[in-house]
mmCIF file of C-alpha atoms in Angstrom:
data_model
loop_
_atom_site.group_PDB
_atom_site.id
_atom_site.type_symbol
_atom_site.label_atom_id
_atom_site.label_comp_id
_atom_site.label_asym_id
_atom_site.label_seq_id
_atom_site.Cartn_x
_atom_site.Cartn_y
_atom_site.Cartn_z
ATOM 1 C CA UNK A 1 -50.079 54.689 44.165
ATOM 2 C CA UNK A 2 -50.181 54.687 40.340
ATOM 3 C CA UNK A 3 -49.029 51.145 39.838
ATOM 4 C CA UNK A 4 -51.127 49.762 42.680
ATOM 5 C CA UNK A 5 -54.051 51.709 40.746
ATOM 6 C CA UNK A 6 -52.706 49.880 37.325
ATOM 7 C CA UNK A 7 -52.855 46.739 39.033
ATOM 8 C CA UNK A 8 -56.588 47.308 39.512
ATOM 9 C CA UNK A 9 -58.929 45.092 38.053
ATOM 10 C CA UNK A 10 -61.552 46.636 35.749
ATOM 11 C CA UNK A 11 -64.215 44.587 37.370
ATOM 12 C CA UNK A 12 -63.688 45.735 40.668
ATOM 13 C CA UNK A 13 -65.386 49.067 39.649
ATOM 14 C CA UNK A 14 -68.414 46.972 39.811
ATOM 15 C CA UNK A 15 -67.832 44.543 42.900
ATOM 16 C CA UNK A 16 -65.825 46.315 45.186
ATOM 17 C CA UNK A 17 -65.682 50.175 44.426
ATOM 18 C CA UNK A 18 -65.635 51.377 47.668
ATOM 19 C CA UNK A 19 -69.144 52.704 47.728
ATOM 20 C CA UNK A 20 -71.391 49.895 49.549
ATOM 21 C CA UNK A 21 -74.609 50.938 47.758
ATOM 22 C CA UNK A 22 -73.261 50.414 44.643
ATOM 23 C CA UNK A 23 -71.346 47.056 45.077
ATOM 24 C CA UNK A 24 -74.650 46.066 47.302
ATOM 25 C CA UNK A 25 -76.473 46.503 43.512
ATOM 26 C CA UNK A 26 -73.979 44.584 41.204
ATOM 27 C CA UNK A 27 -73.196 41.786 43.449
ATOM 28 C CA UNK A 28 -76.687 40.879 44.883
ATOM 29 C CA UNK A 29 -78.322 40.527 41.330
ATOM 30 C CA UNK A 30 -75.486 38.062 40.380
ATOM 31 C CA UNK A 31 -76.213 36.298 43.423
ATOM 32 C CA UNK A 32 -79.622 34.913 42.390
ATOM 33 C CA UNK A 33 -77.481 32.458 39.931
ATOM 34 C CA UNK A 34 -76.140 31.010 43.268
ATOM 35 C CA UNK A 35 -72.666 32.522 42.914
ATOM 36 C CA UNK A 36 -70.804 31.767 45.661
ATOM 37 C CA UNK A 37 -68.528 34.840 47.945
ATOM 38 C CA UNK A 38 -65.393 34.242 46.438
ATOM 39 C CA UNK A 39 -66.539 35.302 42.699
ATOM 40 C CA UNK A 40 -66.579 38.840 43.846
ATOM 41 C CA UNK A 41 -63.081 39.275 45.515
ATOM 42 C CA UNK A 42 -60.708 40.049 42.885
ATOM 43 C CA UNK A 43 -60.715 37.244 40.450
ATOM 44 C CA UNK A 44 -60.263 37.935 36.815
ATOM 45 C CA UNK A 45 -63.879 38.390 35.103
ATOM 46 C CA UNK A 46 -63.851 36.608 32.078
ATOM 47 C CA UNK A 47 -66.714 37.187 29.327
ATOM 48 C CA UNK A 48 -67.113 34.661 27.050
ATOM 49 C CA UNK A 49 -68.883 36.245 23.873
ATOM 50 C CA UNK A 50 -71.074 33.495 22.458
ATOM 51 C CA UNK A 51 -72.015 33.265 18.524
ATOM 52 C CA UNK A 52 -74.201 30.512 18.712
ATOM 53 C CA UNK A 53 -76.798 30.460 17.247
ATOM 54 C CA UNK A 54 -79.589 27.567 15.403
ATOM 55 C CA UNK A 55 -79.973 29.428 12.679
ATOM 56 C CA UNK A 56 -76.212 30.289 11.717
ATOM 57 C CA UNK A 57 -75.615 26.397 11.630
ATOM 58 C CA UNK A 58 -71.518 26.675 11.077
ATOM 59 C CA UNK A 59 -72.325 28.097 15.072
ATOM 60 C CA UNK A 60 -74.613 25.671 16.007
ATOM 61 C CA UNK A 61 -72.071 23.723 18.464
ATOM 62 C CA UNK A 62 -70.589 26.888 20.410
ATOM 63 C CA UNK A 63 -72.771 26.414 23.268
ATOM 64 C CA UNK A 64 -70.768 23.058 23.901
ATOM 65 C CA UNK A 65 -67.280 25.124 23.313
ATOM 66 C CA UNK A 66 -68.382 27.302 25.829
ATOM 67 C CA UNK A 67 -68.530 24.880 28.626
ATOM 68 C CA UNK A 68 -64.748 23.847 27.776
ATOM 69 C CA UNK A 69 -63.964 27.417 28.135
ATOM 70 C CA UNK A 70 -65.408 27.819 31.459
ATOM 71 C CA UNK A 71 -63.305 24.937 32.585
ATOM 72 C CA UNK A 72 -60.339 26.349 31.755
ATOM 73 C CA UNK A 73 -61.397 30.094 33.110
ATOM 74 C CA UNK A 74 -62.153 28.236 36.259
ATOM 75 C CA UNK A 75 -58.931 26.080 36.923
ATOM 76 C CA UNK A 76 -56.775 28.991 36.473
ATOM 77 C CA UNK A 77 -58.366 30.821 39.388
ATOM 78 C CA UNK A 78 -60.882 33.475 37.102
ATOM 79 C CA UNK A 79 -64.816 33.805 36.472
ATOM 80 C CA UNK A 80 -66.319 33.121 33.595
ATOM 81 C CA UNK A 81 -69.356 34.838 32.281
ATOM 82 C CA UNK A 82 -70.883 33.475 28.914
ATOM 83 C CA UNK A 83 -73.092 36.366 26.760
ATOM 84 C CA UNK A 84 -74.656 36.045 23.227
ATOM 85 C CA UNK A 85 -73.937 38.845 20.760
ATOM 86 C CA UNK A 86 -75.300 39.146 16.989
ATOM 87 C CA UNK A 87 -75.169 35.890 15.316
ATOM 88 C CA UNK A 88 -74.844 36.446 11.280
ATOM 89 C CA UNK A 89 -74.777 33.002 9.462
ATOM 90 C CA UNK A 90 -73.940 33.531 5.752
ATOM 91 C CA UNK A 91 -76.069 30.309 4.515
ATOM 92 C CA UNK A 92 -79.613 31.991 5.708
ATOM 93 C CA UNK A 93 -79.420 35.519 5.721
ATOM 94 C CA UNK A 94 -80.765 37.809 2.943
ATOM 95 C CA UNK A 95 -79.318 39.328 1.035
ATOM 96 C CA UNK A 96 -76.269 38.877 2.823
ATOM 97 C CA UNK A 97 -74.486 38.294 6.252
ATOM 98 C CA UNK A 98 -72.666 41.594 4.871
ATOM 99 C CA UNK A 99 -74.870 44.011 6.240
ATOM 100 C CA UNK A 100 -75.074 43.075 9.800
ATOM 101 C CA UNK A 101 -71.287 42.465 10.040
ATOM 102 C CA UNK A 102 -70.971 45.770 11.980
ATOM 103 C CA UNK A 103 -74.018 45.699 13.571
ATOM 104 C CA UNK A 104 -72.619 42.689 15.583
ATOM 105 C CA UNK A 105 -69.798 44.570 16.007
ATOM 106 C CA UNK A 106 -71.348 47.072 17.915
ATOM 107 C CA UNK A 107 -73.172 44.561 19.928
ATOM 108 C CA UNK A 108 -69.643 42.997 20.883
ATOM 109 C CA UNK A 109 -68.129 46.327 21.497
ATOM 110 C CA UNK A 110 -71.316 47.653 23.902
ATOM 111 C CA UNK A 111 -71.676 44.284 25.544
ATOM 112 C CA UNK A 112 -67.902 44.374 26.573
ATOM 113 C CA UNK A 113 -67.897 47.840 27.336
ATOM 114 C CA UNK A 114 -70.970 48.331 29.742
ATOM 115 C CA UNK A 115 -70.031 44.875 31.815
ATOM 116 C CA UNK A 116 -67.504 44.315 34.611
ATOM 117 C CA UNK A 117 -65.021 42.316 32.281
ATOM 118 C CA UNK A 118 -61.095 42.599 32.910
ATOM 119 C CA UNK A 119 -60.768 39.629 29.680
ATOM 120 C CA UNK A 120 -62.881 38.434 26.760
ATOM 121 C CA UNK A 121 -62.547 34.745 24.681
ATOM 122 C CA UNK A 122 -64.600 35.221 21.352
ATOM 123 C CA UNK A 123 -66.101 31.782 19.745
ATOM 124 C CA UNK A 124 -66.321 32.389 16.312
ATOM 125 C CA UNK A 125 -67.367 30.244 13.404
ATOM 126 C CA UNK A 126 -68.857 31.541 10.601
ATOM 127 C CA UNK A 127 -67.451 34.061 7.813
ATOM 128 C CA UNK A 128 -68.696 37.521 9.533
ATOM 129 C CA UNK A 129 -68.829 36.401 13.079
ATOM 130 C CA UNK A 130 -65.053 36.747 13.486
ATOM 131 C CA UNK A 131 -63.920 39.573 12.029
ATOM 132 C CA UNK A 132 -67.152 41.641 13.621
ATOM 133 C CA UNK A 133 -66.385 40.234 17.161
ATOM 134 C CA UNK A 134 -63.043 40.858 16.583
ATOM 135 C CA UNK A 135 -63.507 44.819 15.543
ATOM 136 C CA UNK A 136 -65.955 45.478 18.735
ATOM 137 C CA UNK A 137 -63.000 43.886 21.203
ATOM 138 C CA UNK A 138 -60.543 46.164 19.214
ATOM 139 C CA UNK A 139 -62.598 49.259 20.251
ATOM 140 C CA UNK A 140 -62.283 48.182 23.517
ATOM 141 C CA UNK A 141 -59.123 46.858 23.658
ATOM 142 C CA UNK A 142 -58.781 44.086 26.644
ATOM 143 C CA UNK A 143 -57.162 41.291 26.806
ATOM 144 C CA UNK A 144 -58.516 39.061 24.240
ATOM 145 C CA UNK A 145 -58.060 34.795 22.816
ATOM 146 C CA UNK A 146 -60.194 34.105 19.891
ATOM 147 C CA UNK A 147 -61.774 30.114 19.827
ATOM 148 C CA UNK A 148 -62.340 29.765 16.206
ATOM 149 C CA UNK A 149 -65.971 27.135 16.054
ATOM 150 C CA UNK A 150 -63.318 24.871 13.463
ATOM 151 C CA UNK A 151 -64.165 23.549 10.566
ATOM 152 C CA UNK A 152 -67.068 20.477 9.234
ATOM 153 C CA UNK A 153 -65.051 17.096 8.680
ATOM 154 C CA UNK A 154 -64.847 16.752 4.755
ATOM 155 C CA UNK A 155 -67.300 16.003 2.541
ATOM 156 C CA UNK A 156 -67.654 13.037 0.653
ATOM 157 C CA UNK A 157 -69.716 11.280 -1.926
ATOM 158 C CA UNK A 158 -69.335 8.565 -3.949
ATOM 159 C CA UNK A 159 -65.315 8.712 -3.769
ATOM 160 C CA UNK A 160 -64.945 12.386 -4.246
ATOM 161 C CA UNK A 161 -64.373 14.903 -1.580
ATOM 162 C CA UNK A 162 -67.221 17.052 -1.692
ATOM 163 C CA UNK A 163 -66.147 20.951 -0.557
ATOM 164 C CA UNK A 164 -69.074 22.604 1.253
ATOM 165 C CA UNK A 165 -69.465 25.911 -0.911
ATOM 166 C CA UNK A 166 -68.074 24.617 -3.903
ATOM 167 C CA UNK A 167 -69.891 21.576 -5.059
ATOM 168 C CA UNK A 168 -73.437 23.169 -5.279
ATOM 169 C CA UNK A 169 -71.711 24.935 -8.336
ATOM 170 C CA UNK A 170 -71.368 21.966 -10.109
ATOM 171 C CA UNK A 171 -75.104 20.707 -9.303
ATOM 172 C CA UNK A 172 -76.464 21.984 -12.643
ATOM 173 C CA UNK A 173 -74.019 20.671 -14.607
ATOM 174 C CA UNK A 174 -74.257 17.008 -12.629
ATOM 175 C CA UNK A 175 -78.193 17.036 -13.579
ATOM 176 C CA UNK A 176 -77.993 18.296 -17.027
ATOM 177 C CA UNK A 177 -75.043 15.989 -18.314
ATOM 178 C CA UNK A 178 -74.480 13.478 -15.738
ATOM 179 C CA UNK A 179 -78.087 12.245 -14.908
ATOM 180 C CA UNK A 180 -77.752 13.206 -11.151
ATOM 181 C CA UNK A 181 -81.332 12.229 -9.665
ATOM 182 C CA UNK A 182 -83.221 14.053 -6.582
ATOM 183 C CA UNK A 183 -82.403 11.006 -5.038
ATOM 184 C CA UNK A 184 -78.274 11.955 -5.383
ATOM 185 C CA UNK A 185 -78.795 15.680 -4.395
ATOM 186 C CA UNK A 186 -80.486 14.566 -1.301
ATOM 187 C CA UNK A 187 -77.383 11.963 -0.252
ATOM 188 C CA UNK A 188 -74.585 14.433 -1.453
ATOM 189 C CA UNK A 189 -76.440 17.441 0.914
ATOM 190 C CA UNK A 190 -76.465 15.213 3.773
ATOM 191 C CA UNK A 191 -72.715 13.809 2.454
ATOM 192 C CA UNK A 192 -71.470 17.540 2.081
ATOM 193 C CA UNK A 193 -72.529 18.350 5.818
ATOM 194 C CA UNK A 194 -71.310 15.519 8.162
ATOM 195 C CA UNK A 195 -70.697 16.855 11.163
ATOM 196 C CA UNK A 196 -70.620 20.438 13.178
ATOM 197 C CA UNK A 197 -67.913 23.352 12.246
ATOM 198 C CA UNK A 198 -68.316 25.639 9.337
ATOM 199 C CA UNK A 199 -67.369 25.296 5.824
ATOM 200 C CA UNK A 200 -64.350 23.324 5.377
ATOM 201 C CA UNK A 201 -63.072 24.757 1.566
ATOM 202 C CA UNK A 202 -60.896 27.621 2.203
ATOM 203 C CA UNK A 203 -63.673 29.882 2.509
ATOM 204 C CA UNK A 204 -64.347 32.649 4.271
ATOM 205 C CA UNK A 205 -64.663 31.281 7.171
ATOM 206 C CA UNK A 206 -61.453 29.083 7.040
ATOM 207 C CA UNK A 207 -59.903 32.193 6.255
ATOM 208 C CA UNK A 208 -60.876 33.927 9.198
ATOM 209 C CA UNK A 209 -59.910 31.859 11.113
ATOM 210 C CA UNK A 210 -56.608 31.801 9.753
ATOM 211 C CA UNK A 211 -56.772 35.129 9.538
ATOM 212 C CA UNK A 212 -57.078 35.420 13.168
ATOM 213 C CA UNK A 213 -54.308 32.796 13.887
ATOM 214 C CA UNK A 214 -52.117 34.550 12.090
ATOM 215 C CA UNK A 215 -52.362 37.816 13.908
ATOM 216 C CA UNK A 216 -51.490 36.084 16.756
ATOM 217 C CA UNK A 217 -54.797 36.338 18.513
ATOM 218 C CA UNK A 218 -55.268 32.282 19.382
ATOM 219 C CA UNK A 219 -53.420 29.524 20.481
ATOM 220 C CA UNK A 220 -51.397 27.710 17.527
ATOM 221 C CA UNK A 221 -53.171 25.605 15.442
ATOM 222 C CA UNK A 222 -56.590 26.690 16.594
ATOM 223 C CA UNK A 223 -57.857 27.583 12.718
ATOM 224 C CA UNK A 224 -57.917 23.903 11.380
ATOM 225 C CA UNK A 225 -58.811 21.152 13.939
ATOM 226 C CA UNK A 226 -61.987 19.927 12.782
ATOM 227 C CA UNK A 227 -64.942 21.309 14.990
ATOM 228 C CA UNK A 228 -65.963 17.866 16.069
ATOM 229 C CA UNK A 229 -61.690 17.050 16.550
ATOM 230 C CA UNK A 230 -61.478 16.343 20.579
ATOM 231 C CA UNK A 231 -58.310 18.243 20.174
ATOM 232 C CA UNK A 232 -60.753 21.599 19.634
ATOM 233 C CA UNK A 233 -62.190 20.753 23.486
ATOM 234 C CA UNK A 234 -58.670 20.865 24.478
ATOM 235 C CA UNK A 235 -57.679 24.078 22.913
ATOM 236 C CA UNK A 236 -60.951 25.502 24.060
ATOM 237 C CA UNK A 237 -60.435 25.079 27.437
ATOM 238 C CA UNK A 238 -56.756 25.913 27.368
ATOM 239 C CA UNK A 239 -57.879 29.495 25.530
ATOM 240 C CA UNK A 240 -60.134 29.626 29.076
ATOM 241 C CA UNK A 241 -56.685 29.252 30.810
ATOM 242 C CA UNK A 242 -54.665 31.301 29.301
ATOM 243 C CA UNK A 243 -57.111 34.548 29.320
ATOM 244 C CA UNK A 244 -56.841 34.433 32.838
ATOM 245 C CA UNK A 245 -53.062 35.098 32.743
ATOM 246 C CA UNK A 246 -53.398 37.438 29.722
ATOM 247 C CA UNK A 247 -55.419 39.280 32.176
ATOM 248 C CA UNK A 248 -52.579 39.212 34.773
ATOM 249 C CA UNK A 249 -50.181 40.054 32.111
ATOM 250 C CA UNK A 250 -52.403 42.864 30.564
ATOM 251 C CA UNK A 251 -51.693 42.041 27.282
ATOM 252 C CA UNK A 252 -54.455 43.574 25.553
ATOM 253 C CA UNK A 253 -54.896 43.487 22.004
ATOM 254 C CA UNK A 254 -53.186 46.762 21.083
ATOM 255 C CA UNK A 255 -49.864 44.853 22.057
ATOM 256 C CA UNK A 256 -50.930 41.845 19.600
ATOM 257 C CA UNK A 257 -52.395 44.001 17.026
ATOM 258 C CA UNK A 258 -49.403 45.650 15.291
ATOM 259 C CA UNK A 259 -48.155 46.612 12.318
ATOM 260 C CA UNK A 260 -46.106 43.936 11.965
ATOM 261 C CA UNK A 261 -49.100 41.754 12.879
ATOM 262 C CA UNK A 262 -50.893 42.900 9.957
ATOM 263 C CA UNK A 263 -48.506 42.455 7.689
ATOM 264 C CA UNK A 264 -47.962 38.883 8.355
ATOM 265 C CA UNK A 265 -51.440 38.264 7.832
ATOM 266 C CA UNK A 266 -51.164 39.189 4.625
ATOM 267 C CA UNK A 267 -47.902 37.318 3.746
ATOM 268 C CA UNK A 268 -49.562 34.292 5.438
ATOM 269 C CA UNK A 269 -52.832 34.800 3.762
ATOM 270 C CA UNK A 270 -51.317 34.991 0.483
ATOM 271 C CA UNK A 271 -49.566 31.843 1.109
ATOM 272 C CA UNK A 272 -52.914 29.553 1.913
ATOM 273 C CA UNK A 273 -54.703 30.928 -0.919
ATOM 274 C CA UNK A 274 -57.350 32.657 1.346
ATOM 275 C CA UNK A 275 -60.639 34.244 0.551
ATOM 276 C CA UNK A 276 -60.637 37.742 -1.005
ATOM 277 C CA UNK A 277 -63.093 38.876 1.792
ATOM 278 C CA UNK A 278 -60.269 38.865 3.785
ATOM 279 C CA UNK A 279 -58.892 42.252 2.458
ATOM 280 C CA UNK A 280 -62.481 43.778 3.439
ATOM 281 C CA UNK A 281 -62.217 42.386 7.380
ATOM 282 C CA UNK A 282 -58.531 42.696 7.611
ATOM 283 C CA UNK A 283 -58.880 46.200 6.522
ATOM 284 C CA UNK A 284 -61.613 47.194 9.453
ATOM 285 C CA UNK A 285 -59.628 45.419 11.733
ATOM 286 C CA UNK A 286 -56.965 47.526 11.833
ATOM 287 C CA UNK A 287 -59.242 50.462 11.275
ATOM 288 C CA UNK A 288 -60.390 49.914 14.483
ATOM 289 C CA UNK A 289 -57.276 48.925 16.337
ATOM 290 C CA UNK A 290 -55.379 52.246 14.591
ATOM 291 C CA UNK A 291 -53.042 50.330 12.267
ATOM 292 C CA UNK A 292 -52.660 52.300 8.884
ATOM 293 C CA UNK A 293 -53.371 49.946 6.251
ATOM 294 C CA UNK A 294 -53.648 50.506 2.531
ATOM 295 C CA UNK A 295 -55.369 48.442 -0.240
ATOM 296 C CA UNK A 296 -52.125 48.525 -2.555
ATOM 297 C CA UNK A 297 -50.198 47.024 0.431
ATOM 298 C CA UNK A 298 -52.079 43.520 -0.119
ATOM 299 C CA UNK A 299 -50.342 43.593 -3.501
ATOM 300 C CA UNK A 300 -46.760 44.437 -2.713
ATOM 301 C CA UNK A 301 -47.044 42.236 0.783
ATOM 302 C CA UNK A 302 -48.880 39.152 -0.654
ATOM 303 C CA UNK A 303 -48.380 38.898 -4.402
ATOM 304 C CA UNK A 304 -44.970 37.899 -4.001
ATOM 305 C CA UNK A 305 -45.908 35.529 -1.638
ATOM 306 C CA UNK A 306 -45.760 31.269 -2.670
ATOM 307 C CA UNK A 307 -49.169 29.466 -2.707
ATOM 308 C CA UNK A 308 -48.428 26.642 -0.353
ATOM 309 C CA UNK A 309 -51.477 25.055 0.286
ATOM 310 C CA UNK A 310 -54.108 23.047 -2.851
ATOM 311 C CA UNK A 311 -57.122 23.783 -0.831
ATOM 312 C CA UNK A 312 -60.764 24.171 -2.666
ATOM 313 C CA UNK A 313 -62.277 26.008 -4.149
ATOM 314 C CA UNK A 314 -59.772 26.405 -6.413
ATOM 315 C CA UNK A 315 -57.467 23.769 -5.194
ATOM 316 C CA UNK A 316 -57.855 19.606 -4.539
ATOM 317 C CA UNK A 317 -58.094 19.409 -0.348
ATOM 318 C CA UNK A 318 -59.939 20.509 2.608
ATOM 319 C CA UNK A 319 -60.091 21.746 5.629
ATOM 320 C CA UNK A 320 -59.102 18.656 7.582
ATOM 321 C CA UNK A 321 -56.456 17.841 4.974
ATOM 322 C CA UNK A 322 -54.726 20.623 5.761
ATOM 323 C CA UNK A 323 -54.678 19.859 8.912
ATOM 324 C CA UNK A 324 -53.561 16.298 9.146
ATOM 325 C CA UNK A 325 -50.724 18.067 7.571
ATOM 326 C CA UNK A 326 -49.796 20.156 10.231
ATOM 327 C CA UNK A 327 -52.404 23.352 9.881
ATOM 328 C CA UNK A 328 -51.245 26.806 10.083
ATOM 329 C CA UNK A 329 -48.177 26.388 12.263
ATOM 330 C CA UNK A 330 -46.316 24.277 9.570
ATOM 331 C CA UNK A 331 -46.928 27.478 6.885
ATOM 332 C CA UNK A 332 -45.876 30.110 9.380
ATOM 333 C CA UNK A 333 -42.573 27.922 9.836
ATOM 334 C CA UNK A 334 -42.253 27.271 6.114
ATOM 335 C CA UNK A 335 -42.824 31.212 5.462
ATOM 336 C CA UNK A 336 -40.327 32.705 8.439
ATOM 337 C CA UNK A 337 -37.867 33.788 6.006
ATOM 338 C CA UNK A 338 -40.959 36.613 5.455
ATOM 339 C CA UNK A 339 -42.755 36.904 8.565
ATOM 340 C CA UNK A 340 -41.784 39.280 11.563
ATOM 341 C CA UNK A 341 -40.742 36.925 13.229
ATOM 342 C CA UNK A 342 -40.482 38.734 16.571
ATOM 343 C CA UNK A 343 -44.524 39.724 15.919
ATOM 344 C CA UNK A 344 -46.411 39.018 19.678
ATOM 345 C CA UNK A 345 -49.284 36.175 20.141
ATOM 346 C CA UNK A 346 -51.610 35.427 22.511
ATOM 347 C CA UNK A 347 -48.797 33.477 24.483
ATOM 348 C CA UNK A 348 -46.913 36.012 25.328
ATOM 349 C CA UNK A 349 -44.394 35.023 22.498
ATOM 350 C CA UNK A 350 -43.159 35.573 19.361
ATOM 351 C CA UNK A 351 -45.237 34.380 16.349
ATOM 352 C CA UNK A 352 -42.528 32.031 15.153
ATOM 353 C CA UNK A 353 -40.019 31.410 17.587
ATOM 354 C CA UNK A 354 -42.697 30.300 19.764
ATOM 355 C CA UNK A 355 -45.073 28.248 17.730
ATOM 356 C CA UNK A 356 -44.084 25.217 16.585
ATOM 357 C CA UNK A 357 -42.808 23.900 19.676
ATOM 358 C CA UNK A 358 -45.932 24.754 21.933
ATOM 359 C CA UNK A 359 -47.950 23.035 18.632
ATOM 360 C CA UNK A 360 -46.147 19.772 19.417
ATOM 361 C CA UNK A 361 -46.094 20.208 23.389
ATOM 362 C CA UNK A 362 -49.974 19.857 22.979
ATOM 363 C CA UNK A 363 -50.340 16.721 21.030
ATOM 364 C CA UNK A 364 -51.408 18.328 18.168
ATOM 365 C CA UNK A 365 -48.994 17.348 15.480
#
């Protein structure tokens, strides 16, 4: 009886829990979107938590994403239910994205928790959006995939590579000694934001990303392909497949998010040159998951770590650079001789025995 009870799916609490008044309530209101019978007999219930929003613009294309995502829920037998949660984009809030971060965590956390979902795919994109969607699934702690939104394709302007985030610092400096007209600030905005996806320096919110890669919680080499990359439909709608089984599996995040986890983050965060703001969101991360996690540990974990990839703002290359060059997976293989290797992904597999071959399986290197 207690492993036919385990078996359970959480949604059926809210279709099918034995009291016909109640089921009667749940089901009938879905109906008036013209769901058809079968959406209420036992498939996996898949919410799709949706950061889109027009005025975070490194967001602006998840709607899109979503519609990939329902594919995939769909061909591998679950239902997929989209929901919008707390968009924070860092460009046009005041005074910062900061002080929403868990706000929208709570949003993601309540949303999740008061709905009949047995699995959850979070599309992220800019820098607090992940790491706040991320903490609310923690608190809840089902199966989860992570669709990072993927990075702009790089900026360029008059033969230089223009990093979205770091240029503007230079503006002042190009007017005062280099007699850069309106005119030029007005081609080298429009040159510095080409196409959909979020910054593509190594930001924050190429970092998260990463960051969220690295902890095992997408699908290899989900953190770099370019937003407007084809191959990001592709790994959106596999992410849509593969929550379905995750929910079959009941891997929940708890499995994913270990200690060992953690501390490959850091190793691997260390080793792309990532944003300092990851320290803040990897912290409350694991705060929320129950990982201990100390501020000295990012020292003795990632300051022995080698810089292996020249990204801006302090490096030479961008986002899609890094990956034409292979993206994540190729630094996770070149940094195994420090990883856990053994450390639990998405996939059902170990971080690094696992990765590189599924990353060439796909057609993405």
């Amino acid at each position: 009886m207690e492993k036919d009870k385990q078996k359970r799916l959480r949604s059926e609490d809210w279709f099918n829990p034995g009291d016909p008044k109640s089921a009667f309530i749940h089901r009938s209101w879905l109906r008036n979107q013209g769901y058809p019978n079968d959406y209420f007999n036992g498939r996996p219930v898949i919410g799709i938590c949706n950061t889109w929003s027009e005025l975070t613009p490194c967001n602006g294309h998840l709607r899109d994403f979503a519609e990939f995502v329902k594919k995939g829920v769909l061909e591998a037998g679950g239902v997929p239910y989209e929901f919008p949660v707390t968009s924070m984009g860092e460009i046009l809030m005041r005074p910062t994205a900061m002080l929403f971060r868990n706000l929208a965590s709570m949003d993601t956390e309540e949303s999740i928790r008061a709905n009949p979902l047995d699995g959850v795919v979070l599309l992220t994109g800019c820098d607090k959006t992940t790491p706040s969607t991320v903490m609310g699934a923690c608190s809840v702690d089902l199966p989860t995939i992570v669709v990072p939104g993927g990075p702009m394709l790089n900026g360029k302007y008059k033969g230089e590579r223009i990093g979205s985030g770091t240029f503007v610092w230079t503006l002042k400096d190009k007017i005062k000694n280099e007699g850069f007209t309106p005119e030029d600030q007005i081609e080298a905005e429009i040159c510095s934001a080409r196409s959909a996806g979020h910054c593509m320096t190594m930001g924050t919110a190429s970092t998260m990303a990463c960051m969220v890669e690295s902890l095992g919680l997408t699908l290899p080499g989900a953190a770099a392909i370019p937003a407007v990359d084809s191959r990001k439909k592709v790994m959106a709608q596999l992410s849509g497949r593969r929550i379905v089984e995750m929910v079959k599996e009941d891997l929940r995040l708890s499995k994913i998010l270990t200690r060992e986890a953690f501390e490959n983050a850091i190793k691997l965060n260390a080793a792309i040159g990532g944003s300092t703001n990851f320290i803040i969101h990897l912290q409350a991360i694991a705060g929320r998951i129950g990982v201990p996690l100390n501020l000295k540990e990012f020292d003795t974990l990632g300051s022995k770590m080698p810089l292996l990839v020249n990204l801006m703002p302090s490096g030479k290359f961008l986002m899609e650079d890094f990956f034409d060059a292979g993206g994540l997976p190729v630094v996770i293989n070149q940094m195994k001789a420090h990883l856990h290797n053994d450390a639990l992904t998405v996939n059902g597999k170990p971080i690094v025995l696992y990765y590189m071959a599924i990353y060439v399986k796909m057609g993405l290197l």
